[in-house]
Amino acid sequence: MKKYSPKRFGMMMMGNLLIGTGVAFYRMSGFGVDAFSCMNLGISGFLGMSFGNWQLMVNTMMLIVVWFTKRDCIGPGTIVNMVGVGYTADFLLWLCVEQAGVQVTMPLRILCLLTGTLFAALGCAFYMAADMGIAPYDSTPLIITKYAGEKISFRAARVIADVTAIVIGIVFCLLGRGNIWTIVGLGTILNACCSGPLIQFFRGRIEQKGFGLAMEKERQ
């Protein structure tokens, strides 16, 4: 039975905070966002809802599916991720753009894009290393491989999930007469290409610092 120590809880919270910050930077860059955020921004814009409110709603619906299909993916980190990431991104965007009046020039857009990629990957590394549950969307590829009888690899299942999410986001963005380039663009490609290697790199460094060994001892 897993023991959720203060160290692991802190890593999980830090990871989700970094992910939310990364999403906020992606949105400030205007170069596109990750696949899941793309879908949620497209639909929330069409419905006239805040990103955080809609993301919480869709995560809740997906959590129900995960509960009946891949229950072992659920943990405290699942709830924190599905509730906290969207609202963190909304708050930081409101704070920087509306309250601080930050002018997002092209150099700043590029900096936001690179920082968003870095923070999102680092956050995922902490979040995954804490091993306290998986976000509902991240459980989707596992569900696909499970019900495909392992005939579809995890990598292929992730691609299917991401492409589907992007298509849904684009469709709803166009229906709402929004600018699709704010949700799909260079940032989307950068996230798809760089997230995996960066997460693996950061997670390796985190485990080298002794976090992984400490957690293994805590499980015993």
PDB file of N, CA, C and O in Angstrom, residues 55-97:
ATOM      1  N   GLN A  55     -12.594  23.090 -18.001  1.00  0.00           N
ATOM      2  CA  GLN A  55     -11.627  22.008 -17.811  1.00  0.00           C
ATOM      3  C   GLN A  55     -12.011  21.144 -16.612  1.00  0.00           C
ATOM      4  O   GLN A  55     -11.856  19.924 -16.652  1.00  0.00           O
ATOM      5  N   LEU A  56     -12.520  21.774 -15.562  1.00  0.00           N
ATOM      6  CA  LEU A  56     -12.971  21.010 -14.398  1.00  0.00           C
ATOM      7  C   LEU A  56     -14.139  20.111 -14.773  1.00  0.00           C
ATOM      8  O   LEU A  56     -14.193  18.942 -14.371  1.00  0.00           O
ATOM      9  N   MET A  57     -15.066  20.624 -15.570  1.00  0.00           N
ATOM     10  CA  MET A  57     -16.237  19.846 -15.986  1.00  0.00           C
ATOM     11  C   MET A  57     -15.838  18.643 -16.842  1.00  0.00           C
ATOM     12  O   MET A  57     -16.285  17.518 -16.599  1.00  0.00           O
ATOM     13  N   VAL A  58     -14.974  18.873 -17.828  1.00  0.00           N
ATOM     14  CA  VAL A  58     -14.585  17.775 -18.715  1.00  0.00           C
ATOM     15  C   VAL A  58     -13.730  16.760 -17.973  1.00  0.00           C
ATOM     16  O   VAL A  58     -13.835  15.539 -18.211  1.00  0.00           O
ATOM     17  N   ASN A  59     -12.899  17.222 -17.044  1.00  0.00           N
ATOM     18  CA  ASN A  59     -12.105  16.301 -16.236  1.00  0.00           C
ATOM     19  C   ASN A  59     -12.992  15.429 -15.356  1.00  0.00           C
ATOM     20  O   ASN A  59     -12.711  14.243 -15.148  1.00  0.00           O
ATOM     21  N   THR A  60     -14.053  16.014 -14.833  1.00  0.00           N
ATOM     22  CA  THR A  60     -14.992  15.251 -14.003  1.00  0.00           C
ATOM     23  C   THR A  60     -15.665  14.155 -14.822  1.00  0.00           C
ATOM     24  O   THR A  60     -15.793  13.011 -14.365  1.00  0.00           O
ATOM     25  N   MET A  61     -16.074  14.503 -16.044  1.00  0.00           N
ATOM     26  CA  MET A  61     -16.699  13.510 -16.918  1.00  0.00           C
ATOM     27  C   MET A  61     -15.716  12.396 -17.273  1.00  0.00           C
ATOM     28  O   MET A  61     -16.064  11.206 -17.280  1.00  0.00           O
ATOM     29  N   MET A  62     -14.470  12.775 -17.548  1.00  0.00           N
ATOM     30  CA  MET A  62     -13.464  11.781 -17.887  1.00  0.00           C
ATOM     31  C   MET A  62     -13.095  10.924 -16.681  1.00  0.00           C
ATOM     32  O   MET A  62     -12.807   9.733 -16.827  1.00  0.00           O
ATOM     33  N   LEU A  63     -13.131  11.542 -15.492  1.00  0.00           N
ATOM     34  CA  LEU A  63     -12.815  10.793 -14.272  1.00  0.00           C
ATOM     35  C   LEU A  63     -13.807   9.660 -14.050  1.00  0.00           C
ATOM     36  O   LEU A  63     -13.432   8.570 -13.589  1.00  0.00           O
ATOM     37  N   ILE A  64     -15.069   9.893 -14.379  1.00  0.00           N
ATOM     38  CA  ILE A  64     -16.096   8.849 -14.250  1.00  0.00           C
ATOM     39  C   ILE A  64     -15.757   7.675 -15.154  1.00  0.00           C
ATOM     40  O   ILE A  64     -15.868   6.502 -14.753  1.00  0.00           O
ATOM     41  N   VAL A  65     -15.316   7.985 -16.381  1.00  0.00           N
ATOM     42  CA  VAL A  65     -14.927   6.924 -17.323  1.00  0.00           C
ATOM     43  C   VAL A  65     -13.724   6.157 -16.780  1.00  0.00           C
ATOM     44  O   VAL A  65     -13.691   4.920 -16.816  1.00  0.00           O
ATOM     45  N   VAL A  66     -12.739   6.881 -16.263  1.00  0.00           N
ATOM     46  CA  VAL A  66     -11.533   6.246 -15.710  1.00  0.00           C
ATOM     47  C   VAL A  66     -11.899   5.357 -14.518  1.00  0.00           C
ATOM     48  O   VAL A  66     -11.349   4.260 -14.350  1.00  0.00           O
ATOM     49  N   TRP A  67     -12.828   5.811 -13.696  1.00  0.00           N
ATOM     50  CA  TRP A  67     -13.253   5.049 -12.508  1.00  0.00           C
ATOM     51  C   TRP A  67     -13.768   3.664 -12.896  1.00  0.00           C
ATOM     52  O   TRP A  67     -13.498   2.676 -12.228  1.00  0.00           O
ATOM     53  N   PHE A  68     -14.481   3.579 -14.013  1.00  0.00           N
ATOM     54  CA  PHE A  68     -15.064   2.307 -14.430  1.00  0.00           C
ATOM     55  C   PHE A  68     -14.159   1.500 -15.363  1.00  0.00           C
ATOM     56  O   PHE A  68     -14.473   0.343 -15.657  1.00  0.00           O
ATOM     57  N   THR A  69     -13.072   2.099 -15.831  1.00  0.00           N
ATOM     58  CA  THR A  69     -12.225   1.393 -16.789  1.00  0.00           C
ATOM     59  C   THR A  69     -10.784   1.177 -16.324  1.00  0.00           C
ATOM     60  O   THR A  69     -10.178   0.141 -16.616  1.00  0.00           O
ATOM     61  N   LYS A  70     -10.222   2.156 -15.617  1.00  0.00           N
ATOM     62  CA  LYS A  70      -8.811   2.075 -15.209  1.00  0.00           C
ATOM     63  C   LYS A  70      -8.648   2.722 -13.841  1.00  0.00           C
ATOM     64  O   LYS A  70      -7.920   3.692 -13.662  1.00  0.00           O
ATOM     65  N   ARG A  71      -9.315   2.150 -12.845  1.00  0.00           N
ATOM     66  CA  ARG A  71      -9.426   2.763 -11.529  1.00  0.00           C
ATOM     67  C   ARG A  71      -8.081   2.937 -10.834  1.00  0.00           C
ATOM     68  O   ARG A  71      -7.903   3.832 -10.008  1.00  0.00           O
ATOM     69  N   ASP A  72      -7.102   2.095 -11.167  1.00  0.00           N
ATOM     70  CA  ASP A  72      -5.805   2.178 -10.507  1.00  0.00           C
ATOM     71  C   ASP A  72      -5.032   3.448 -10.876  1.00  0.00           C
ATOM     72  O   ASP A  72      -4.015   3.763 -10.258  1.00  0.00           O
ATOM     73  N   CYS A  73      -5.514   4.191 -11.868  1.00  0.00           N
ATOM     74  CA  CYS A  73      -4.863   5.435 -12.264  1.00  0.00           C
ATOM     75  C   CYS A  73      -5.247   6.602 -11.358  1.00  0.00           C
ATOM     76  O   CYS A  73      -4.633   7.669 -11.424  1.00  0.00           O
ATOM     77  N   ILE A  74      -6.268   6.409 -10.529  1.00  0.00           N
ATOM     78  CA  ILE A  74      -6.800   7.501  -9.726  1.00  0.00           C
ATOM     79  C   ILE A  74      -6.098   7.590  -8.373  1.00  0.00           C
ATOM     80  O   ILE A  74      -5.862   6.576  -7.714  1.00  0.00           O
ATOM     81  N   GLY A  75      -5.751   8.803  -7.970  1.00  0.00           N
ATOM     82  CA  GLY A  75      -5.139   9.063  -6.668  1.00  0.00           C
ATOM     83  C   GLY A  75      -5.332  10.527  -6.314  1.00  0.00           C
ATOM     84  O   GLY A  75      -5.968  11.277  -7.061  1.00  0.00           O
ATOM     85  N   PRO A  76      -4.786  10.970  -5.191  1.00  0.00           N
ATOM     86  CA  PRO A  76      -4.920  12.377  -4.802  1.00  0.00           C
ATOM     87  C   PRO A  76      -4.415  13.345  -5.867  1.00  0.00           C
ATOM     88  O   PRO A  76      -4.983  14.413  -6.080  1.00  0.00           O
ATOM     89  N   GLY A  77      -3.337  12.953  -6.560  1.00  0.00           N
ATOM     90  CA  GLY A  77      -2.784  13.803  -7.605  1.00  0.00           C
ATOM     91  C   GLY A  77      -3.741  13.991  -8.765  1.00  0.00           C
ATOM     92  O   GLY A  77      -3.699  15.015  -9.451  1.00  0.00           O
ATOM     93  N   THR A  78      -4.600  13.000  -8.998  1.00  0.00           N
ATOM     94  CA  THR A  78      -5.603  13.094 -10.061  1.00  0.00           C
ATOM     95  C   THR A  78      -6.549  14.252  -9.794  1.00  0.00           C
ATOM     96  O   THR A  78      -6.842  15.058 -10.680  1.00  0.00           O
ATOM     97  N   ILE A  79      -7.032  14.333  -8.559  1.00  0.00           N
ATOM     98  CA  ILE A  79      -7.990  15.375  -8.183  1.00  0.00           C
ATOM     99  C   ILE A  79      -7.339  16.750  -8.224  1.00  0.00           C
ATOM    100  O   ILE A  79      -7.920  17.715  -8.752  1.00  0.00           O
ATOM    101  N   VAL A  80      -6.125  16.859  -7.690  1.00  0.00           N
ATOM    102  CA  VAL A  80      -5.420  18.147  -7.688  1.00  0.00           C
ATOM    103  C   VAL A  80      -5.187  18.618  -9.112  1.00  0.00           C
ATOM    104  O   VAL A  80      -5.368  19.797  -9.439  1.00  0.00           O
ATOM    105  N   ASN A  81      -4.808  17.707  -9.999  1.00  0.00           N
ATOM    106  CA  ASN A  81      -4.546  18.062 -11.390  1.00  0.00           C
ATOM    107  C   ASN A  81      -5.808  18.532 -12.092  1.00  0.00           C
ATOM    108  O   ASN A  81      -5.810  19.568 -12.762  1.00  0.00           O
ATOM    109  N   MET A  82      -6.895  17.798 -11.939  1.00  0.00           N
ATOM    110  CA  MET A  82      -8.113  18.130 -12.674  1.00  0.00           C
ATOM    111  C   MET A  82      -8.768  19.410 -12.163  1.00  0.00           C
ATOM    112  O   MET A  82      -9.447  20.103 -12.918  1.00  0.00           O
ATOM    113  N   VAL A  83      -8.531  19.754 -10.903  1.00  0.00           N
ATOM    114  CA  VAL A  83      -9.116  20.976 -10.344  1.00  0.00           C
ATOM    115  C   VAL A  83      -8.160  22.158 -10.472  1.00  0.00           C
ATOM    116  O   VAL A  83      -8.568  23.271 -10.817  1.00  0.00           O
ATOM    117  N   GLY A  84      -6.877  21.921 -10.222  1.00  0.00           N
ATOM    118  CA  GLY A  84      -5.941  23.024 -10.067  1.00  0.00           C
ATOM    119  C   GLY A  84      -5.330  23.607 -11.316  1.00  0.00           C
ATOM    120  O   GLY A  84      -5.101  24.825 -11.390  1.00  0.00           O
ATOM    121  N   VAL A  85      -5.044  22.792 -12.331  1.00  0.00           N
ATOM    122  CA  VAL A  85      -4.291  23.270 -13.496  1.00  0.00           C
ATOM    123  C   VAL A  85      -5.030  24.371 -14.252  1.00  0.00           C
ATOM    124  O   VAL A  85      -4.474  25.429 -14.561  1.00  0.00           O
ATOM    125  N   GLY A  86      -6.300  24.139 -14.559  1.00  0.00           N
ATOM    126  CA  GLY A  86      -7.066  25.122 -15.318  1.00  0.00           C
ATOM    127  C   GLY A  86      -7.210  26.443 -14.602  1.00  0.00           C
ATOM    128  O   GLY A  86      -7.020  27.524 -15.194  1.00  0.00           O
ATOM    129  N   TYR A  87      -7.526  26.387 -13.312  1.00  0.00           N
ATOM    130  CA  TYR A  87      -7.701  27.616 -12.539  1.00  0.00           C
ATOM    131  C   TYR A  87      -6.376  28.346 -12.318  1.00  0.00           C
ATOM    132  O   TYR A  87      -6.337  29.579 -12.282  1.00  0.00           O
ATOM    133  N   THR A  88      -5.281  27.592 -12.171  1.00  0.00           N
ATOM    134  CA  THR A  88      -3.961  28.221 -12.045  1.00  0.00           C
ATOM    135  C   THR A  88      -3.624  28.999 -13.304  1.00  0.00           C
ATOM    136  O   THR A  88      -3.154  30.148 -13.241  1.00  0.00           O
ATOM    137  N   ALA A  89      -3.879  28.389 -14.473  1.00  0.00           N
ATOM    138  CA  ALA A  89      -3.615  29.060 -15.749  1.00  0.00           C
ATOM    139  C   ALA A  89      -4.487  30.302 -15.896  1.00  0.00           C
ATOM    140  O   ALA A  89      -4.003  31.369 -16.308  1.00  0.00           O
ATOM    141  N   ASP A  90      -5.777  30.190 -15.575  1.00  0.00           N
ATOM    142  CA  ASP A  90      -6.685  31.337 -15.657  1.00  0.00           C
ATOM    143  C   ASP A  90      -6.218  32.480 -14.751  1.00  0.00           C
ATOM    144  O   ASP A  90      -6.196  33.647 -15.149  1.00  0.00           O
ATOM    145  N   PHE A  91      -5.839  32.138 -13.515  1.00  0.00           N
ATOM    146  CA  PHE A  91      -5.435  33.162 -12.546  1.00  0.00           C
ATOM    147  C   PHE A  91      -4.170  33.886 -12.992  1.00  0.00           C
ATOM    148  O   PHE A  91      -4.094  35.122 -12.940  1.00  0.00           O
ATOM    149  N   LEU A  92      -3.166  33.136 -13.438  1.00  0.00           N
ATOM    150  CA  LEU A  92      -1.903  33.757 -13.843  1.00  0.00           C
ATOM    151  C   LEU A  92      -2.088  34.629 -15.078  1.00  0.00           C
ATOM    152  O   LEU A  92      -1.479  35.706 -15.192  1.00  0.00           O
ATOM    153  N   LEU A  93      -2.948  34.179 -15.999  1.00  0.00           N
ATOM    154  CA  LEU A  93      -3.225  34.969 -17.194  1.00  0.00           C
ATOM    155  C   LEU A  93      -3.935  36.274 -16.812  1.00  0.00           C
ATOM    156  O   LEU A  93      -3.598  37.350 -17.320  1.00  0.00           O
ATOM    157  N   TRP A  94      -4.899  36.179 -15.925  1.00  0.00           N
ATOM    158  CA  TRP A  94      -5.614  37.368 -15.432  1.00  0.00           C
ATOM    159  C   TRP A  94      -4.661  38.318 -14.705  1.00  0.00           C
ATOM    160  O   TRP A  94      -4.714  39.531 -14.913  1.00  0.00           O
ATOM    161  N   LEU A  95      -3.775  37.753 -13.896  1.00  0.00           N
ATOM    162  CA  LEU A  95      -2.840  38.564 -13.114  1.00  0.00           C
ATOM    163  C   LEU A  95      -1.860  39.308 -14.006  1.00  0.00           C
ATOM    164  O   LEU A  95      -1.607  40.514 -13.821  1.00  0.00           O
ATOM    165  N   CYS A  96      -1.321  38.614 -15.005  1.00  0.00           N
ATOM    166  CA  CYS A  96      -0.288  39.211 -15.857  1.00  0.00           C
ATOM    167  C   CYS A  96      -0.853  40.167 -16.901  1.00  0.00           C
ATOM    168  O   CYS A  96      -0.327  41.276 -17.094  1.00  0.00           O
ATOM    169  N   VAL A  97      -1.918  39.754 -17.570  1.00  0.00           N
ATOM    170  CA  VAL A  97      -2.447  40.538 -18.688  1.00  0.00           C
ATOM    171  C   VAL A  97      -3.428  41.608 -18.247  1.00  0.00           C
ATOM    172  O   VAL A  97      -3.306  42.787 -18.613  1.00  0.00           O
TER     173      VAL A  97
END
